[in-house]
mmCIF file of C-alpha atoms in Angstrom:
data_model
loop_
_atom_site.group_PDB
_atom_site.id
_atom_site.type_symbol
_atom_site.label_atom_id
_atom_site.label_comp_id
_atom_site.label_asym_id
_atom_site.label_seq_id
_atom_site.Cartn_x
_atom_site.Cartn_y
_atom_site.Cartn_z
ATOM 1 C CA UNK A 1 -0.114 -0.063 0.180
ATOM 2 C CA UNK A 2 1.636 3.349 -1.194
ATOM 3 C CA UNK A 3 1.052 6.019 2.145
ATOM 4 C CA UNK A 4 1.795 9.719 1.356
ATOM 5 C CA UNK A 5 4.670 11.223 3.509
ATOM 6 C CA UNK A 6 2.061 12.568 5.954
ATOM 7 C CA UNK A 7 0.439 9.216 6.516
ATOM 8 C CA UNK A 8 3.550 7.393 7.359
ATOM 9 C CA UNK A 9 4.059 10.335 9.640
ATOM 10 C CA UNK A 10 0.873 10.314 11.509
ATOM 11 C CA UNK A 11 1.476 6.268 11.984
ATOM 12 C CA UNK A 12 4.753 6.970 13.142
ATOM 13 C CA UNK A 13 3.702 9.335 16.168
ATOM 14 C CA UNK A 14 0.873 7.201 16.956
ATOM 15 C CA UNK A 15 4.137 4.057 17.139
ATOM 16 C CA UNK A 16 5.926 6.256 19.386
ATOM 17 C CA UNK A 17 3.010 7.629 21.751
ATOM 18 C CA UNK A 18 2.319 4.278 22.058
ATOM 19 C CA UNK A 19 5.887 3.465 22.909
ATOM 20 C CA UNK A 20 5.950 6.149 25.630
ATOM 21 C CA UNK A 21 3.209 3.856 27.117
ATOM 22 C CA UNK A 22 0.436 6.726 27.010
ATOM 23 C CA UNK A 23 -2.486 4.903 28.033
ATOM 24 C CA UNK A 24 -4.958 6.521 25.759
ATOM 25 C CA UNK A 25 -3.391 8.102 22.089
ATOM 26 C CA UNK A 26 -5.681 11.160 22.195
ATOM 27 C CA UNK A 27 -6.273 13.464 18.809
ATOM 28 C CA UNK A 28 -4.541 16.371 21.190
ATOM 29 C CA UNK A 29 -1.800 14.357 22.033
ATOM 30 C CA UNK A 30 -1.021 13.085 18.640
ATOM 31 C CA UNK A 31 -1.289 17.145 17.467
ATOM 32 C CA UNK A 32 0.985 18.294 20.294
ATOM 33 C CA UNK A 33 3.361 15.112 18.420
ATOM 34 C CA UNK A 34 2.486 16.040 15.056
ATOM 35 C CA UNK A 35 2.934 20.096 14.730
ATOM 36 C CA UNK A 36 -0.807 20.467 13.626
ATOM 37 C CA UNK A 37 -4.483 21.228 14.770
ATOM 38 C CA UNK A 38 -6.995 18.768 16.447
ATOM 39 C CA UNK A 39 -9.294 18.726 13.402
ATOM 40 C CA UNK A 40 -6.300 17.850 10.853
ATOM 41 C CA UNK A 41 -5.539 15.008 13.291
ATOM 42 C CA UNK A 42 -9.368 13.837 13.221
ATOM 43 C CA UNK A 43 -9.418 14.429 8.893
ATOM 44 C CA UNK A 44 -5.515 11.824 9.115
ATOM 45 C CA UNK A 45 -7.225 9.419 11.604
ATOM 46 C CA UNK A 46 -10.803 9.048 9.833
ATOM 47 C CA UNK A 47 -8.414 8.617 5.960
ATOM 48 C CA UNK A 48 -6.114 6.176 7.953
ATOM 49 C CA UNK A 49 -9.276 4.234 9.491
ATOM 50 C CA UNK A 50 -10.582 3.638 6.523
ATOM 51 C CA UNK A 51 -7.302 1.681 4.864
ATOM 52 C CA UNK A 52 -7.512 0.103 8.188
ATOM 53 C CA UNK A 53 -4.304 1.494 9.262
ATOM 54 C CA UNK A 54 -6.048 2.232 12.545
ATOM 55 C CA UNK A 55 -8.458 1.269 14.954
ATOM 56 C CA UNK A 56 -10.891 4.292 16.188
ATOM 57 C CA UNK A 57 -13.974 4.475 18.361
ATOM 58 C CA UNK A 58 -15.248 8.387 19.370
ATOM 59 C CA UNK A 59 -13.945 9.162 22.551
ATOM 60 C CA UNK A 60 -11.899 5.945 23.723
ATOM 61 C CA UNK A 61 -8.849 7.093 21.415
ATOM 62 C CA UNK A 62 -6.492 5.497 18.404
ATOM 63 C CA UNK A 63 -4.594 2.471 18.274
ATOM 64 C CA UNK A 64 -2.413 1.173 15.246
ATOM 65 C CA UNK A 65 -3.797 -2.146 13.445
ATOM 66 C CA UNK A 66 -0.913 -4.866 13.005
ATOM 67 C CA UNK A 67 -0.708 -3.621 9.248
ATOM 68 C CA UNK A 68 -0.359 -0.037 10.807
ATOM 69 C CA UNK A 69 2.157 -1.337 13.510
ATOM 70 C CA UNK A 70 3.855 -2.182 10.210
ATOM 71 C CA UNK A 71 4.526 0.240 8.268
ATOM 72 C CA UNK A 72 5.351 2.516 11.334
ATOM 73 C CA UNK A 73 8.011 -0.060 12.224
ATOM 74 C CA UNK A 74 9.324 0.588 8.273
ATOM 75 C CA UNK A 75 9.320 3.708 8.632
ATOM 76 C CA UNK A 76 11.362 3.893 11.998
ATOM 77 C CA UNK A 77 13.370 1.528 10.448
ATOM 78 C CA UNK A 78 14.590 3.683 7.333
ATOM 79 C CA UNK A 79 15.031 6.747 9.577
ATOM 80 C CA UNK A 80 17.318 4.910 11.798
ATOM 81 C CA UNK A 81 19.444 3.373 9.311
ATOM 82 C CA UNK A 82 19.935 6.201 7.365
ATOM 83 C CA UNK A 83 21.144 8.451 10.983
ATOM 84 C CA UNK A 84 24.136 5.955 10.725
ATOM 85 C CA UNK A 85 25.132 6.294 7.361
ATOM 86 C CA UNK A 86 24.920 9.792 7.375
ATOM 87 C CA UNK A 87 27.260 9.745 10.598
ATOM 88 C CA UNK A 88 29.449 6.772 10.252
ATOM 89 C CA UNK A 89 29.513 7.059 6.133
ATOM 90 C CA UNK A 90 29.282 10.596 5.631
ATOM 91 C CA UNK A 91 30.874 12.331 8.150
ATOM 92 C CA UNK A 92 28.065 13.686 9.789
ATOM 93 C CA UNK A 93 27.571 14.940 13.981
ATOM 94 C CA UNK A 94 24.907 13.438 15.352
ATOM 95 C CA UNK A 95 23.451 16.244 15.804
ATOM 96 C CA UNK A 96 22.761 17.056 13.027
ATOM 97 C CA UNK A 97 21.611 13.922 10.922
ATOM 98 C CA UNK A 98 17.318 13.668 12.387
ATOM 99 C CA UNK A 99 15.858 16.311 9.916
ATOM 100 C CA UNK A 100 17.871 14.982 7.106
ATOM 101 C CA UNK A 101 16.730 11.343 8.255
ATOM 102 C CA UNK A 102 13.265 12.127 7.972
ATOM 103 C CA UNK A 103 13.044 13.129 4.540
ATOM 104 C CA UNK A 104 15.066 9.948 3.352
ATOM 105 C CA UNK A 105 13.257 7.796 5.688
ATOM 106 C CA UNK A 106 10.274 8.237 2.855
ATOM 107 C CA UNK A 107 12.218 6.262 0.043
ATOM 108 C CA UNK A 108 9.670 3.414 -0.860
ATOM 109 C CA UNK A 109 12.633 1.264 -1.861
ATOM 110 C CA UNK A 110 12.862 -2.094 -0.220
ATOM 111 C CA UNK A 111 15.444 -3.214 -2.527
ATOM 112 C CA UNK A 112 17.779 -0.012 -1.561
ATOM 113 C CA UNK A 113 16.518 -0.699 2.698
ATOM 114 C CA UNK A 114 18.152 -4.138 2.152
ATOM 115 C CA UNK A 115 21.389 -3.515 0.577
ATOM 116 C CA UNK A 116 21.286 -0.549 2.430
ATOM 117 C CA UNK A 117 21.476 -3.219 6.064
ATOM 118 C CA UNK A 118 23.661 -4.938 4.726
ATOM 119 C CA UNK A 119 26.168 -2.208 4.093
ATOM 120 C CA UNK A 120 25.897 -1.081 7.433
ATOM 121 C CA UNK A 121 26.746 -4.251 8.593
ATOM 122 C CA UNK A 122 23.381 -5.192 9.822
ATOM 123 C CA UNK A 123 23.248 -3.073 12.951
ATOM 124 C CA UNK A 124 21.564 -3.315 16.095
ATOM 125 C CA UNK A 125 21.509 0.520 17.389
ATOM 126 C CA UNK A 126 21.384 4.251 15.295
ATOM 127 C CA UNK A 127 23.865 6.664 16.403
ATOM 128 C CA UNK A 128 21.317 7.537 19.573
ATOM 129 C CA UNK A 129 21.939 4.890 20.721
ATOM 130 C CA UNK A 130 18.190 3.659 19.673
ATOM 131 C CA UNK A 131 17.308 -0.157 18.366
ATOM 132 C CA UNK A 132 17.049 -0.784 14.468
ATOM 133 C CA UNK A 133 14.235 -3.279 13.986
ATOM 134 C CA UNK A 134 15.682 -5.687 12.259
ATOM 135 C CA UNK A 135 13.811 -6.574 8.294
ATOM 136 C CA UNK A 136 10.627 -8.490 10.464
ATOM 137 C CA UNK A 137 9.805 -5.866 12.710
ATOM 138 C CA UNK A 138 11.543 -7.041 15.629
ATOM 139 C CA UNK A 139 13.784 -4.684 18.164
ATOM 140 C CA UNK A 140 16.484 -5.587 19.704
ATOM 141 C CA UNK A 141 16.902 -4.879 23.894
ATOM 142 C CA UNK A 142 18.885 -3.938 26.614
ATOM 143 C CA UNK A 143 18.858 -2.854 29.470
ATOM 144 C CA UNK A 144 19.357 0.304 30.807
ATOM 145 C CA UNK A 145 19.026 3.180 33.890
ATOM 146 C CA UNK A 146 18.556 6.937 33.566
ATOM 147 C CA UNK A 147 22.460 8.261 34.631
ATOM 148 C CA UNK A 148 20.835 9.616 37.661
ATOM 149 C CA UNK A 149 19.575 6.135 39.048
ATOM 150 C CA UNK A 150 23.796 4.934 38.741
ATOM 151 C CA UNK A 151 26.035 3.296 42.030
ATOM 152 C CA UNK A 152 28.208 5.552 42.852
ATOM 153 C CA UNK A 153 32.070 4.144 41.924
ATOM 154 C CA UNK A 154 30.426 1.383 39.511
ATOM 155 C CA UNK A 155 31.256 1.494 35.551
ATOM 156 C CA UNK A 156 28.655 1.558 33.227
ATOM 157 C CA UNK A 157 28.563 2.045 29.409
ATOM 158 C CA UNK A 158 26.744 5.124 27.770
ATOM 159 C CA UNK A 159 23.889 3.377 25.923
ATOM 160 C CA UNK A 160 21.467 6.254 24.525
ATOM 161 C CA UNK A 161 19.962 9.417 25.100
ATOM 162 C CA UNK A 162 16.289 10.174 26.558
ATOM 163 C CA UNK A 163 16.680 13.681 24.781
ATOM 164 C CA UNK A 164 17.478 13.735 20.657
ATOM 165 C CA UNK A 165 17.428 17.519 21.268
ATOM 166 C CA UNK A 166 20.240 19.200 18.719
ATOM 167 C CA UNK A 167 21.662 21.554 21.821
ATOM 168 C CA UNK A 168 20.918 18.297 24.567
ATOM 169 C CA UNK A 169 23.483 16.205 21.779
ATOM 170 C CA UNK A 170 25.470 19.626 21.247
ATOM 171 C CA UNK A 171 26.490 19.539 24.520
ATOM 172 C CA UNK A 172 27.736 15.364 25.270
ATOM 173 C CA UNK A 173 29.685 16.244 22.692
ATOM 174 C CA UNK A 174 30.761 19.585 23.947
ATOM 175 C CA UNK A 175 31.716 17.892 27.063
ATOM 176 C CA UNK A 176 33.240 14.278 26.051
ATOM 177 C CA UNK A 177 29.931 12.230 26.189
ATOM 178 C CA UNK A 178 29.312 9.714 23.228
ATOM 179 C CA UNK A 179 27.632 6.418 22.689
ATOM 180 C CA UNK A 180 29.973 3.270 24.153
ATOM 181 C CA UNK A 181 32.293 5.275 26.608
ATOM 182 C CA UNK A 182 32.412 4.092 29.641
ATOM 183 C CA UNK A 183 31.281 6.682 33.076
ATOM 184 C CA UNK A 184 32.309 6.294 36.259
ATOM 185 C CA UNK A 185 29.659 8.321 39.046
ATOM 186 C CA UNK A 186 32.517 9.741 41.794
ATOM 187 C CA UNK A 187 30.011 11.566 43.635
ATOM 188 C CA UNK A 188 25.893 12.412 43.766
ATOM 189 C CA UNK A 189 24.350 15.400 45.824
ATOM 190 C CA UNK A 190 21.551 14.783 46.866
ATOM 191 C CA UNK A 191 20.414 18.552 46.962
ATOM 192 C CA UNK A 192 19.901 19.329 43.918
ATOM 193 C CA UNK A 193 20.254 15.934 41.920
ATOM 194 C CA UNK A 194 24.104 16.893 40.454
ATOM 195 C CA UNK A 195 26.413 14.839 39.755
ATOM 196 C CA UNK A 196 30.338 13.778 39.869
ATOM 197 C CA UNK A 197 31.550 11.324 37.142
ATOM 198 C CA UNK A 198 34.110 10.456 35.046
ATOM 199 C CA UNK A 199 33.609 10.121 31.349
ATOM 200 C CA UNK A 200 36.174 7.504 28.849
ATOM 201 C CA UNK A 201 39.693 7.753 29.754
ATOM 202 C CA UNK A 202 39.709 10.689 31.072
ATOM 203 C CA UNK A 203 40.835 11.447 34.496
ATOM 204 C CA UNK A 204 38.850 15.167 34.667
ATOM 205 C CA UNK A 205 36.001 14.408 36.975
ATOM 206 C CA UNK A 206 32.901 16.001 35.634
ATOM 207 C CA UNK A 207 29.871 17.851 37.079
ATOM 208 C CA UNK A 208 26.384 17.813 35.575
ATOM 209 C CA UNK A 209 23.088 18.837 36.354
ATOM 210 C CA UNK A 210 20.448 16.575 37.308
ATOM 211 C CA UNK A 211 18.445 17.094 34.394
ATOM 212 C CA UNK A 212 21.925 16.144 31.840
ATOM 213 C CA UNK A 213 22.493 13.246 34.007
ATOM 214 C CA UNK A 214 18.190 12.005 34.089
ATOM 215 C CA UNK A 215 18.507 12.343 29.626
ATOM 216 C CA UNK A 216 21.626 10.035 29.593
ATOM 217 C CA UNK A 217 21.250 6.523 29.361
ATOM 218 C CA UNK A 218 23.484 3.300 30.712
ATOM 219 C CA UNK A 219 23.976 0.034 31.010
ATOM 220 C CA UNK A 220 25.755 -1.416 34.051
ATOM 221 C CA UNK A 221 29.300 -2.965 32.288
ATOM 222 C CA UNK A 222 30.728 -4.051 35.860
ATOM 223 C CA UNK A 223 29.118 -5.701 39.292
ATOM 224 C CA UNK A 224 32.208 -4.606 41.251
ATOM 225 C CA UNK A 225 32.503 -1.068 42.895
ATOM 226 C CA UNK A 226 35.858 1.042 40.852
ATOM 227 C CA UNK A 227 38.497 3.249 42.246
#
């Protein structure tokens, strides 16, 4: 089924709202996500419902049908593959690629996506640590926690971000944070939630705010404390 760019964007937005465990996906929630008006969203919901991509009942919210979910995951897969290609093969910074991938994700050629996936080595994660669904729509998983929940003096791996904004990613770049680097929490200040951490092989302690730490996702590397 051939979908318009706008239809694909709506399906992707609804899928991501479901990922965030939004209990009731309403017209207003979708409008906020796609930066549109409730009236425009209502029209699109009706169109997607007629194409059997959405389940919809008045005042009960919407949900994706099996085909709608499949279409949404396909768009997400292409987006994340293109982001990885732009960063690893064309030298873009990770804060630059989202808008470009928003355009490339609508390319319809399945053969191109298949070859892109093979060319990139069938990757599991995009440059921001988000899982890239495989050709069957399956997402890889890893147990991550916000850095705010990390224990002092234990070794963690920087595995992803909750905030994908350009300003936040630029901040991380400027301060030496990048995916897969080791992070060790040296101090956690109870008063304001700020933290002192070591990043990578650096011996220079960095001081970060609670909001920064909350948006850094990590996985534990060692079950033993480090000095």
